[in-house]
mmCIF file of C-alpha atoms and ligand atoms in Angstrom:
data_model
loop_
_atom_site.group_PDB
_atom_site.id
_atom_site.type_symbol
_atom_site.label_atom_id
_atom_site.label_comp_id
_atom_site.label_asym_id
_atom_site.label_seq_id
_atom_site.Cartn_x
_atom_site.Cartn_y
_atom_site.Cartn_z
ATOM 1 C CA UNK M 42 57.835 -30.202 -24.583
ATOM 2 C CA UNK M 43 56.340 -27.406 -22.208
ATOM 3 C CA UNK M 44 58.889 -25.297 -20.640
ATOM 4 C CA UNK M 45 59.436 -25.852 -16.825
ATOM 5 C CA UNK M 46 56.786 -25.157 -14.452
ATOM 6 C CA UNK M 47 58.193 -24.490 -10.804
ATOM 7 C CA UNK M 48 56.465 -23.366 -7.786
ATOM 8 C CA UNK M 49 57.691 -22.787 -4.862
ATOM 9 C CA UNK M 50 55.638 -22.608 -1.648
ATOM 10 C CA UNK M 51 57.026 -20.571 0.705
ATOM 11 C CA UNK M 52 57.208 -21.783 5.052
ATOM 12 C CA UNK M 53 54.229 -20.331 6.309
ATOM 13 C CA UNK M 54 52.714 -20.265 10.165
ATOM 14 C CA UNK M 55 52.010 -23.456 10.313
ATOM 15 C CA UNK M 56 54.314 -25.765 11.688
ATOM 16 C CA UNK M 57 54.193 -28.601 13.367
ATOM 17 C CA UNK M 58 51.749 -28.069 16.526
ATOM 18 C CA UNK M 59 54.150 -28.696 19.468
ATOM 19 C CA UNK M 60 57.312 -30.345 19.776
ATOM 20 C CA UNK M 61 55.497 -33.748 21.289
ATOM 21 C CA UNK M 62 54.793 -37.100 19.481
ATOM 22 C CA UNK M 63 51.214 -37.852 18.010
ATOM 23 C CA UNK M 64 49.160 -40.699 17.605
ATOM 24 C CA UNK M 65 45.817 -41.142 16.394
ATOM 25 C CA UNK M 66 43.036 -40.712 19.046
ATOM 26 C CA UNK M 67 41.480 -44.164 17.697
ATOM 27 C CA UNK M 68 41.387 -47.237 15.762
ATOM 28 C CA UNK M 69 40.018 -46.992 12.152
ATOM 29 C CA UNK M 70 39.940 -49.291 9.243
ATOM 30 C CA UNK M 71 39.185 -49.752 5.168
ATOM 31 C CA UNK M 72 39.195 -51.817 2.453
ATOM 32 C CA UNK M 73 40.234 -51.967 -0.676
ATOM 33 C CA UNK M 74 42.902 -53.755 -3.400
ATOM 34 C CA UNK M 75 46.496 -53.820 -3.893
ATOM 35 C CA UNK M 76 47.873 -51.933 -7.188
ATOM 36 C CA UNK M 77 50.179 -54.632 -7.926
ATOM 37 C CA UNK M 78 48.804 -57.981 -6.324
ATOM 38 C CA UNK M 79 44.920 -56.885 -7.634
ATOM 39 C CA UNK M 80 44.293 -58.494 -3.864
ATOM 40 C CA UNK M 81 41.289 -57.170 -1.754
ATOM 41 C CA UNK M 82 42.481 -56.566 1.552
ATOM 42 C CA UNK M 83 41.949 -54.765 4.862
ATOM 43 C CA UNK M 84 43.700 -52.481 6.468
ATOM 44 C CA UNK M 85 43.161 -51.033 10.386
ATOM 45 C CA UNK M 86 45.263 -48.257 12.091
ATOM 46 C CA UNK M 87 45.518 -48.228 15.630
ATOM 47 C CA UNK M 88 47.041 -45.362 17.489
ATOM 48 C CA UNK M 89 50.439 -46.627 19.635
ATOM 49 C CA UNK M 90 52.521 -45.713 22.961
ATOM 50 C CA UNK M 91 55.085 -42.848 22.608
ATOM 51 C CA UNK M 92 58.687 -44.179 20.902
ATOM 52 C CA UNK M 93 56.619 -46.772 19.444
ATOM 53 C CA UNK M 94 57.346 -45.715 16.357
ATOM 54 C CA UNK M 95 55.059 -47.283 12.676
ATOM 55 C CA UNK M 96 54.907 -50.774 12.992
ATOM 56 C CA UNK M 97 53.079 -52.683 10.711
ATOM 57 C CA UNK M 98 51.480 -56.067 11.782
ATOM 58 C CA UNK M 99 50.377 -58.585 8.955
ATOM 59 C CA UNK M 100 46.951 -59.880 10.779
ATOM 60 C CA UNK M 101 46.985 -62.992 8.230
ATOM 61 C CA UNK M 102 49.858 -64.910 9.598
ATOM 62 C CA UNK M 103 49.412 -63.973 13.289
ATOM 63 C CA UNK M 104 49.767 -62.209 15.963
ATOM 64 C CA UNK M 105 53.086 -61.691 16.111
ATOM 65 C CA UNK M 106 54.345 -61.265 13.033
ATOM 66 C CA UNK M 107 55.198 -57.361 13.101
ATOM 67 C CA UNK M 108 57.597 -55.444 11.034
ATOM 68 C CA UNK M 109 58.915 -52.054 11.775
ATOM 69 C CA UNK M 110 58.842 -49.213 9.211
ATOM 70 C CA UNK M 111 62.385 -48.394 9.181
ATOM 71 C CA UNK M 112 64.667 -47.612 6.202
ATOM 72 C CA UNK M 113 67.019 -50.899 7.007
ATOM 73 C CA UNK M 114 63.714 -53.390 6.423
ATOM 74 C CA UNK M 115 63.217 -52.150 2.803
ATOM 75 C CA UNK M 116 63.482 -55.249 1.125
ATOM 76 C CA UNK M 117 62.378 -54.155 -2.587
ATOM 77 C CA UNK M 118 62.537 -50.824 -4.149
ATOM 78 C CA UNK M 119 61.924 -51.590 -7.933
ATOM 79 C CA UNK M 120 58.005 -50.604 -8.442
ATOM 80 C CA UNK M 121 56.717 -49.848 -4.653
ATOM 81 C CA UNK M 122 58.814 -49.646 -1.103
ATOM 82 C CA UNK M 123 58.114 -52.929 0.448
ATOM 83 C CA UNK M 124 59.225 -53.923 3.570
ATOM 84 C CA UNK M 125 60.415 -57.365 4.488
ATOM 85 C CA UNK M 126 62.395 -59.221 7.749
ATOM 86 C CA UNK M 127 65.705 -60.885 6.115
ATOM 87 C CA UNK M 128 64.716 -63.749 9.082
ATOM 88 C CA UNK M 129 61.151 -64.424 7.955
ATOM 89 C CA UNK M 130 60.685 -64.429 3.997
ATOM 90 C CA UNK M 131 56.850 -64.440 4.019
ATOM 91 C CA UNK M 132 56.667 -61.427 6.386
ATOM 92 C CA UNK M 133 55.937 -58.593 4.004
ATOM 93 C CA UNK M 134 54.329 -55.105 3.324
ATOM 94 C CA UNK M 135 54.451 -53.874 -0.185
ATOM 95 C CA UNK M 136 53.395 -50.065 -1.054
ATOM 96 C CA UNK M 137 54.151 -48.519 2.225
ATOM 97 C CA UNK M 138 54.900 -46.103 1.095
ATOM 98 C CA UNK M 139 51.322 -43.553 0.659
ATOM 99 C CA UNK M 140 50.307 -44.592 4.507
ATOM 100 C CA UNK M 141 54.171 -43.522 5.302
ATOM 101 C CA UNK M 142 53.925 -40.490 3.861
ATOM 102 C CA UNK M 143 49.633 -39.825 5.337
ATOM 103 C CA UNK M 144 51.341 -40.463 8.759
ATOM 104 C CA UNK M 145 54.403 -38.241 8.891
ATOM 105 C CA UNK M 146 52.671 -35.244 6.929
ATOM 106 C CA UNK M 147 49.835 -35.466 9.162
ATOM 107 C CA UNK M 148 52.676 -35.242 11.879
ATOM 108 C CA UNK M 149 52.086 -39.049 13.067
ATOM 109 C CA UNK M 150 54.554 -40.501 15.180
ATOM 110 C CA UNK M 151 53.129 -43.352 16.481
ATOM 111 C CA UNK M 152 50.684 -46.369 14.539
ATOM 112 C CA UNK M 153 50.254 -49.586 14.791
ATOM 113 C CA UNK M 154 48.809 -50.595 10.953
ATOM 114 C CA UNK M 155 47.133 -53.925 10.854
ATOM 115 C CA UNK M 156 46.792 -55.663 7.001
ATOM 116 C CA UNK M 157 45.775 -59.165 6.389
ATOM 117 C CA UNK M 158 47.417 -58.911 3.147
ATOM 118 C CA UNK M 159 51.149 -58.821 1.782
ATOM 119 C CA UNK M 160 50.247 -55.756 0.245
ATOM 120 C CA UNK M 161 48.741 -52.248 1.318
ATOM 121 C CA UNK M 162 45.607 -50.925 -0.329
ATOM 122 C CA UNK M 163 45.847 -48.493 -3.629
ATOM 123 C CA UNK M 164 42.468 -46.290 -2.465
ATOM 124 C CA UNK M 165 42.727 -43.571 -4.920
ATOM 125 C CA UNK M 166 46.412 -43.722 -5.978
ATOM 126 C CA UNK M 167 46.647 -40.599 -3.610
ATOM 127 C CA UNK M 168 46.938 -40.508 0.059
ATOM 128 C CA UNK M 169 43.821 -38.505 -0.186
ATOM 129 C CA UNK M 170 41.788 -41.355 1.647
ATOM 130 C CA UNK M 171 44.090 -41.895 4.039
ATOM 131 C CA UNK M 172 44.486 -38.719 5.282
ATOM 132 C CA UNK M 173 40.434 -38.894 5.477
ATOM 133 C CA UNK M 174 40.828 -41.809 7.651
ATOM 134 C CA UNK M 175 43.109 -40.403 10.080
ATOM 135 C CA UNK M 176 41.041 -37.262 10.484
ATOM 136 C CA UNK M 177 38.115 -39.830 11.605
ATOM 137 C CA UNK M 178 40.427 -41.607 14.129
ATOM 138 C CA UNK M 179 41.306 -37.946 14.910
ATOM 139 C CA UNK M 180 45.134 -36.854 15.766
ATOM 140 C CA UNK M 181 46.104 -37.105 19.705
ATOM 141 C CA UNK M 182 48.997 -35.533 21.052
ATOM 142 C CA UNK M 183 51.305 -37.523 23.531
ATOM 143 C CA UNK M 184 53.530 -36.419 26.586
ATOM 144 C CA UNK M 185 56.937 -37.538 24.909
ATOM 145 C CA UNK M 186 59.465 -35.699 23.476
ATOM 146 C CA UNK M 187 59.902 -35.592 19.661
ATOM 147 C CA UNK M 188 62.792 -37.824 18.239
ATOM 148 C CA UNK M 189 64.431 -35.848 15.711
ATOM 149 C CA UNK M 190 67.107 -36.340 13.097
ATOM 150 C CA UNK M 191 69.190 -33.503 12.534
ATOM 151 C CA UNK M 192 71.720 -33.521 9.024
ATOM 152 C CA UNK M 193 75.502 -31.775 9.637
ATOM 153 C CA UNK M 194 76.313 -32.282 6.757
ATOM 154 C CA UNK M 195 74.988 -33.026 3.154
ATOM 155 C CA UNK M 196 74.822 -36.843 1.720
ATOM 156 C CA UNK M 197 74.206 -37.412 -2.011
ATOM 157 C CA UNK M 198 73.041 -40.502 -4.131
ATOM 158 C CA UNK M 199 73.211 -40.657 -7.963
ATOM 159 C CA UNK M 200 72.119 -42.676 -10.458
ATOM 160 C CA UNK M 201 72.919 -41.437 -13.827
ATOM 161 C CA UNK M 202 71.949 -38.241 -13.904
ATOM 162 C CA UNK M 203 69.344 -38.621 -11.430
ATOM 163 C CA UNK M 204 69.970 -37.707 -7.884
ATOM 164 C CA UNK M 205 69.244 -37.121 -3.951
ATOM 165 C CA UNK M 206 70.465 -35.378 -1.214
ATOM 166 C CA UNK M 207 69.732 -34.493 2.288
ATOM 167 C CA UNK M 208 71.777 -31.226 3.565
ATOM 168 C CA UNK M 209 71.634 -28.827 6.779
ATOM 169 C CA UNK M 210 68.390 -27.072 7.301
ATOM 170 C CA UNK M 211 69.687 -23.257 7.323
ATOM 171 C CA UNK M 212 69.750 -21.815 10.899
ATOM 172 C CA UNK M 213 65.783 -20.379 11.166
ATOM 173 C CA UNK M 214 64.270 -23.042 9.097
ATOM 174 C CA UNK M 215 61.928 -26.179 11.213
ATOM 175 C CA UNK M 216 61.421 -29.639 9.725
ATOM 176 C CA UNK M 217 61.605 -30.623 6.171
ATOM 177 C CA UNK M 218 62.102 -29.182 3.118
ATOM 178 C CA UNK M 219 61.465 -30.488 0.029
ATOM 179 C CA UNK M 220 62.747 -29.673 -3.668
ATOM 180 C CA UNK M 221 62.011 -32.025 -6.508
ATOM 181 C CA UNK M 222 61.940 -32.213 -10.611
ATOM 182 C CA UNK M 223 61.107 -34.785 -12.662
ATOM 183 C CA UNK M 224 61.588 -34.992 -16.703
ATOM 184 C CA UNK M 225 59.666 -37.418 -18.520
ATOM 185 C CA UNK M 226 59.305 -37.806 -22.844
ATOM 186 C CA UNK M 227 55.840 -37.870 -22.285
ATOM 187 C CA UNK M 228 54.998 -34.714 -23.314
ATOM 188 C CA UNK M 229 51.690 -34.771 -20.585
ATOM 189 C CA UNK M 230 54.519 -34.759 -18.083
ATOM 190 C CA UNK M 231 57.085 -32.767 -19.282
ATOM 191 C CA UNK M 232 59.581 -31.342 -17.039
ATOM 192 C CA UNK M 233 58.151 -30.051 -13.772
ATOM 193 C CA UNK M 234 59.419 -28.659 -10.945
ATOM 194 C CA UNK M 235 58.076 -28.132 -7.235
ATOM 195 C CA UNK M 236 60.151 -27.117 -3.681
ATOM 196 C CA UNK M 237 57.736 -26.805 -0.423
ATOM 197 C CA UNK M 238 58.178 -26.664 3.326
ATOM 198 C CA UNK M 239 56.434 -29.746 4.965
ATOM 199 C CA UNK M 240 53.839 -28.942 7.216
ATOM 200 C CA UNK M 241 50.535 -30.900 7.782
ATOM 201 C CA UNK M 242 48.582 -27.953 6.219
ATOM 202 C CA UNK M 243 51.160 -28.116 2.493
ATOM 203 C CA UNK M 244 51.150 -31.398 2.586
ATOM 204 C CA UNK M 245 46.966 -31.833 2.401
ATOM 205 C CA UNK M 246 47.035 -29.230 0.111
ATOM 206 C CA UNK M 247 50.213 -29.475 -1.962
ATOM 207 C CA UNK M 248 50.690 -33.230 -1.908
ATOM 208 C CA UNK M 249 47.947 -35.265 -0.573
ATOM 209 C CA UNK M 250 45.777 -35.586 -3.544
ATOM 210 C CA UNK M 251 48.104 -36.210 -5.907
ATOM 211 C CA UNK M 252 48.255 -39.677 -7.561
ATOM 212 C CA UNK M 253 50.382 -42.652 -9.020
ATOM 213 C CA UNK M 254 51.004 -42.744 -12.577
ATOM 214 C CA UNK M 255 51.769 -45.061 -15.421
ATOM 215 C CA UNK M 256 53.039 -44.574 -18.901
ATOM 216 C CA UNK M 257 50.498 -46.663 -21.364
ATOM 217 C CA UNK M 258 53.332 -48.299 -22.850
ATOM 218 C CA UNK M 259 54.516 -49.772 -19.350
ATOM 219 C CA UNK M 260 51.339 -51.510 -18.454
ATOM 220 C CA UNK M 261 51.328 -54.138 -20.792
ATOM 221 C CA UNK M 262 54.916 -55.062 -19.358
ATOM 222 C CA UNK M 263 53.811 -54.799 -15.879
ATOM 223 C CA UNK M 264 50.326 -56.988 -16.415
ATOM 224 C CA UNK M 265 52.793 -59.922 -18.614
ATOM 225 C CA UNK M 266 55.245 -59.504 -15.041
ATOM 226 C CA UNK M 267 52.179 -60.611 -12.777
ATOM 227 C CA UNK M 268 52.196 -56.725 -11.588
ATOM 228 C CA UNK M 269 49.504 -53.828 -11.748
ATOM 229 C CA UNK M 270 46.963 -56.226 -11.779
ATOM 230 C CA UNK M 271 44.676 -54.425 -9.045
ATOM 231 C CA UNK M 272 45.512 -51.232 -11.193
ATOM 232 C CA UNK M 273 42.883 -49.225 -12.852
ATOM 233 C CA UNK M 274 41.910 -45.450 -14.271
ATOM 234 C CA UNK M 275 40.720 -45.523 -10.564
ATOM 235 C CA UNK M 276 43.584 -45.414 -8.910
ATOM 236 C CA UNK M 277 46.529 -43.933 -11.167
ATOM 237 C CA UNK M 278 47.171 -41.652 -13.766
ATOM 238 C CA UNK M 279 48.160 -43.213 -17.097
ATOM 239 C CA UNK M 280 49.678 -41.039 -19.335
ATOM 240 C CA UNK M 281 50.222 -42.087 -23.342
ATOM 241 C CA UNK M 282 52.671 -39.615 -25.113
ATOM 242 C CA UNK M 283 50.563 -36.008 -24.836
ATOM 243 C CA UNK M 284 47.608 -37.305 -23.939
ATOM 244 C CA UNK M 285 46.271 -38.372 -19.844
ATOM 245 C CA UNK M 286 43.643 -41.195 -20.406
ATOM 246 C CA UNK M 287 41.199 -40.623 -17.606
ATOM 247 C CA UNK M 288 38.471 -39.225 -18.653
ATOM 248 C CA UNK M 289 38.620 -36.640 -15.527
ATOM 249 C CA UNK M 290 41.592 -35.569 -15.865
ATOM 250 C CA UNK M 291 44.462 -34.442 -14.125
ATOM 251 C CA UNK M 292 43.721 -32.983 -11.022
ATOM 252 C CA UNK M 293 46.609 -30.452 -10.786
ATOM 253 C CA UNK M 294 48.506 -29.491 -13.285
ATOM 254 C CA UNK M 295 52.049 -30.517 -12.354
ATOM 255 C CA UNK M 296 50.215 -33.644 -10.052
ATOM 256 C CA UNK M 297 53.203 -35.708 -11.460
ATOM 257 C CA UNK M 298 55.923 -33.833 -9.384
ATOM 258 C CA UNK M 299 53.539 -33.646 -6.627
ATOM 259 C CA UNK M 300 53.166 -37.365 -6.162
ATOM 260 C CA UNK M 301 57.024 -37.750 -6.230
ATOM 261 C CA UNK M 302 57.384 -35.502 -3.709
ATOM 262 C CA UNK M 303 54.397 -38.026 -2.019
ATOM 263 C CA UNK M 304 56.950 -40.431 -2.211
ATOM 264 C CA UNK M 305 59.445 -38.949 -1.272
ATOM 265 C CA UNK M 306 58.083 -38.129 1.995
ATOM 266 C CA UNK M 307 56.789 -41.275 2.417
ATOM 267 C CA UNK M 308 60.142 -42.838 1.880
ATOM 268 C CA UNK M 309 61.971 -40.746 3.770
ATOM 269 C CA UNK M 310 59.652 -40.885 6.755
ATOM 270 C CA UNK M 311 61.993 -44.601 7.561
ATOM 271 C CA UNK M 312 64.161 -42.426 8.572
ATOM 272 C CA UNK M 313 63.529 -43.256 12.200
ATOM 273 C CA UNK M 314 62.849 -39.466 13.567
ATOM 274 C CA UNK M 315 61.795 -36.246 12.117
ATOM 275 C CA UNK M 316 64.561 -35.439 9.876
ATOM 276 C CA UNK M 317 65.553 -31.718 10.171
ATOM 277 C CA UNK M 318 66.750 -30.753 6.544
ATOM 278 C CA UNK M 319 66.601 -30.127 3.016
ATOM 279 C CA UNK M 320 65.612 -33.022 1.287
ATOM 280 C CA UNK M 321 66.694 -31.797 -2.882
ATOM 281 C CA UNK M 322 66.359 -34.576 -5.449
ATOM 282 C CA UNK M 323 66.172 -34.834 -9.716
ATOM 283 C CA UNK M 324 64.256 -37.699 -10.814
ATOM 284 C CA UNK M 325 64.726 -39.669 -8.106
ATOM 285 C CA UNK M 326 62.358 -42.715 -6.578
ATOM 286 C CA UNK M 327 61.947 -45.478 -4.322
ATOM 287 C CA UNK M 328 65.684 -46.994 -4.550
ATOM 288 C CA UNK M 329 67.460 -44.004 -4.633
ATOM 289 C CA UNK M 330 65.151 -42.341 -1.737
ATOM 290 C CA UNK M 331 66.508 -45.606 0.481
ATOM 291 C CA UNK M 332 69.574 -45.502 -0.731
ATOM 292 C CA UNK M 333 69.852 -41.886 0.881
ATOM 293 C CA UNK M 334 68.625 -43.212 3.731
ATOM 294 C CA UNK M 335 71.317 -45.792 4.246
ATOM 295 C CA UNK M 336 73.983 -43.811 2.774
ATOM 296 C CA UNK M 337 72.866 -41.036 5.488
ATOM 297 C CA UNK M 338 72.919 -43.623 8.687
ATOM 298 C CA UNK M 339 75.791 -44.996 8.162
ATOM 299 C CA UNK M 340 77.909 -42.118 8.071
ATOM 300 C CA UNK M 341 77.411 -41.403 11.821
ATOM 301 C CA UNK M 342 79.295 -37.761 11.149
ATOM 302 C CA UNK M 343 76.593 -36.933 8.746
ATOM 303 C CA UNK M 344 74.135 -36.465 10.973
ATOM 304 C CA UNK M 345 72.566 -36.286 15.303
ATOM 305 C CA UNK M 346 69.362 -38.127 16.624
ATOM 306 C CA UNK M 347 67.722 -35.477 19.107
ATOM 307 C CA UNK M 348 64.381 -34.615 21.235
ATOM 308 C CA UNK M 349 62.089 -31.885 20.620
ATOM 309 C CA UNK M 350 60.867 -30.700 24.437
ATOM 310 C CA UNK M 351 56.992 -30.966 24.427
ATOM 311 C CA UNK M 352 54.982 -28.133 24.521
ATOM 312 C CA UNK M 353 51.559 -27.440 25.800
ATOM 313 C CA UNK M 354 49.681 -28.344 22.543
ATOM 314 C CA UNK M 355 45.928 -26.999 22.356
ATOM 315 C CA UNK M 356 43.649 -30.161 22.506
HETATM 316 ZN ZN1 ZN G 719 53.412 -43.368 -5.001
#
C-alpha cells in the first residue's frame, strides 16, 4: 500500500461573493439514468424565492408532491442519501446527494428541482455536469440575508473506527472547512488524505470532477440486490485490487478522497443554513454524515442559526 498522500489547500480570496442568498437566474433541465434504478429520467432546476430553501418536487405523481432537502427527511443512507416523507411512502428522491453538493458549492441557496423519477440522474458520477448546468441557468443573487449555522461546540459520530465531527470554525476563518481520509485494501485507493476550505472556486476545482466508485467485487452483489443497474464505466470508477478498470483512467490521483469530500458536502448541505465550521471526518459516508447532522440539531447548545447581512454583490 502507497504511503499517505495529503494535500491541503489553503483559504484563499475567494469566498463566498456577498453575504446574500442565491438562486439560479433560470430554469434548466437534463436527462439521463439513475445509478441504482438504471431508470431514464428528467431532471429541471428552477431558481426559487429567498428562505425557500432546496425543495425537490417529483413531477410524476403531481403537482404537489414536494419534499424538502433537509437532514430530518433522509429516509435511507445505506448506498445513496435518499429522501423520503414518513406520511407519504411513494414520495421519494434517491442520490441527492451530487445536486446537494453542485448547489451549496456553487453557493446556491435557493432551487426548486423537478424529477419525474424516484431517483436523480448519475451524469458522469461527478457533479461535473451539474455544475455545467447551473452555469447555463447562470447564478442570481437575492436581497435576503444569508441563514447561517454557526457550531459552539464540537459533535462527534463513530462507527468503529470511522468517524465525524463538526467543531467551531477558529475566530478569522468563513464558511466550511473540510478534512477527510479514507483507507481502502484496494491498493488503487490506498489511504488518502485531503483538508480544503469550501469556496465555489475549490470546490470546481478540488471536488467537482471527481467521481463515484465501486470495488469490482461489490458489483456483482449490488446487480443480484436489484441495485447499480443504471451503473456503468461511464459514470463511476471501479476499482479491482491495484488496478482502476476504465480505460481512461483516474482523473486525479487521490479522486477517491475527493468524491467523499463530494459527499460530504452534499450531505451536509441538509443542514438547513450555511454551516460555519470544521467539518473533520475518517472514513465516513452517507449514514454517518446524517447522523452528524441529527446528532448536531438536537443538541440545541451545540450550535446558533444566524443571518449574514447582504452586501452589494457585483452583478
Ligand atoms: Zn457520491
Amino acid at each position: 500500500m502507497d504511503g499517505m498522500s495529503h494535500t491541503y489547500i489553503p483559504a484563499g480570496m475567494a469566498s463566498f461573493a456577498g453575504a446574500c442568498q442565491f438562486t439560479l437566474k433560470s430554469s434548466i433541465d437534463c436527462v439521463g439514468v439513475g445509478l441504482h434504478s438504471g431508470r431514464r429520467v428528467q431532471m429541471a432546476l428552477h431558481p426559487a424565492a429567498p428562505d425557500h430553501g432546496v425543495v425537490f418536487r417529483r413531477a410524476d405523481l403531481g403537482h404537489d408532491h414536494l419534499i424538502r432537502a433537509r437532514y430530518d427527511m433522509v429516509a435511507d443512507t445505506r448506498l445513496a442519501t435518499v429522501l423520503g416523507d414518513p406520511a407519504d411512502p411513494a414520495l421519494r428522491v434517491s442520490t441527492v446527494e451530487h445536486v446537494m453538493a453542485a448547489l451549496a458549492g456553487c453557493g446556491i441557496d435557493n432551487a426548486l428541482i423537478e424529477v419525474d423519477g424516484p431517483e436523480l440522474p448519475v451524469l458522469d458520477g461527478s457533479a461535473a455536469h451539474l455544475v455545467f448546468l447551473i452555469d447555463c441557468a447562470g447564478i442570481a443573487a437575492q436581497d435576503a440575508p444569508r441563514r447561517t449555522i454557526e457550531i459552539l461546540r464540537s459533535v462527534r459520530v463513530t462507527e468503529g473506527d470511522a468517524f465525524a465531527e463538526l467543531s467551531p470554525a477558529g475566530p478569522h476563518e468563513d464558511g466550511l472547512e473540510l478534512a477527510m481520509s479514507i483507507e481502502f485494501a484496494a491498493e488503487a485507493i490506498g489511504a488518502q488524505a485531503l483538508s480544503l476550505h469550501l469556496t465555489p472556486a475549490s470546490f470546481r476545482q478540488e471536488l467537482s470532477r471527481a467521481r463515484t466508485f465501486a470495488l469490482a467485487e461489490d458489483i456483482d452483489r449490488l446487480r443480484a440486490a436489484g441495485m447499480a443497474r443504471g451503473g456503468s464505466l461511464d459514470n463511476a470508477v471501479v476499482v479491482d485490487a491495484a488496478r482502476v478498470l476504465n480505460p481512461g483512467g483516474l482523473r486525479m490521483h487521490d479522486e477517491f478522497v475527493r468524491h467523499k469530500l463530494l459527499d460530504a458536502v452534499g450531505d451536509l448541505a441538509l443542514a438547513g443554513g450555511r454551516l460555519c465550521a470544521r467539518f473533520t471526518a475518517h472514513r465516513s459516508g452517507h449514514a454517518l454524515n446524517n447522523r452528524l447532522l441529527r446528532t448536531l440539531m438536537a443538541d440545541k447548545s451545540a450550535w446558533r442559526a444566524g443571518v449574514q447581512m447582504p452586501v452589494l454583490v457585483a452583478a
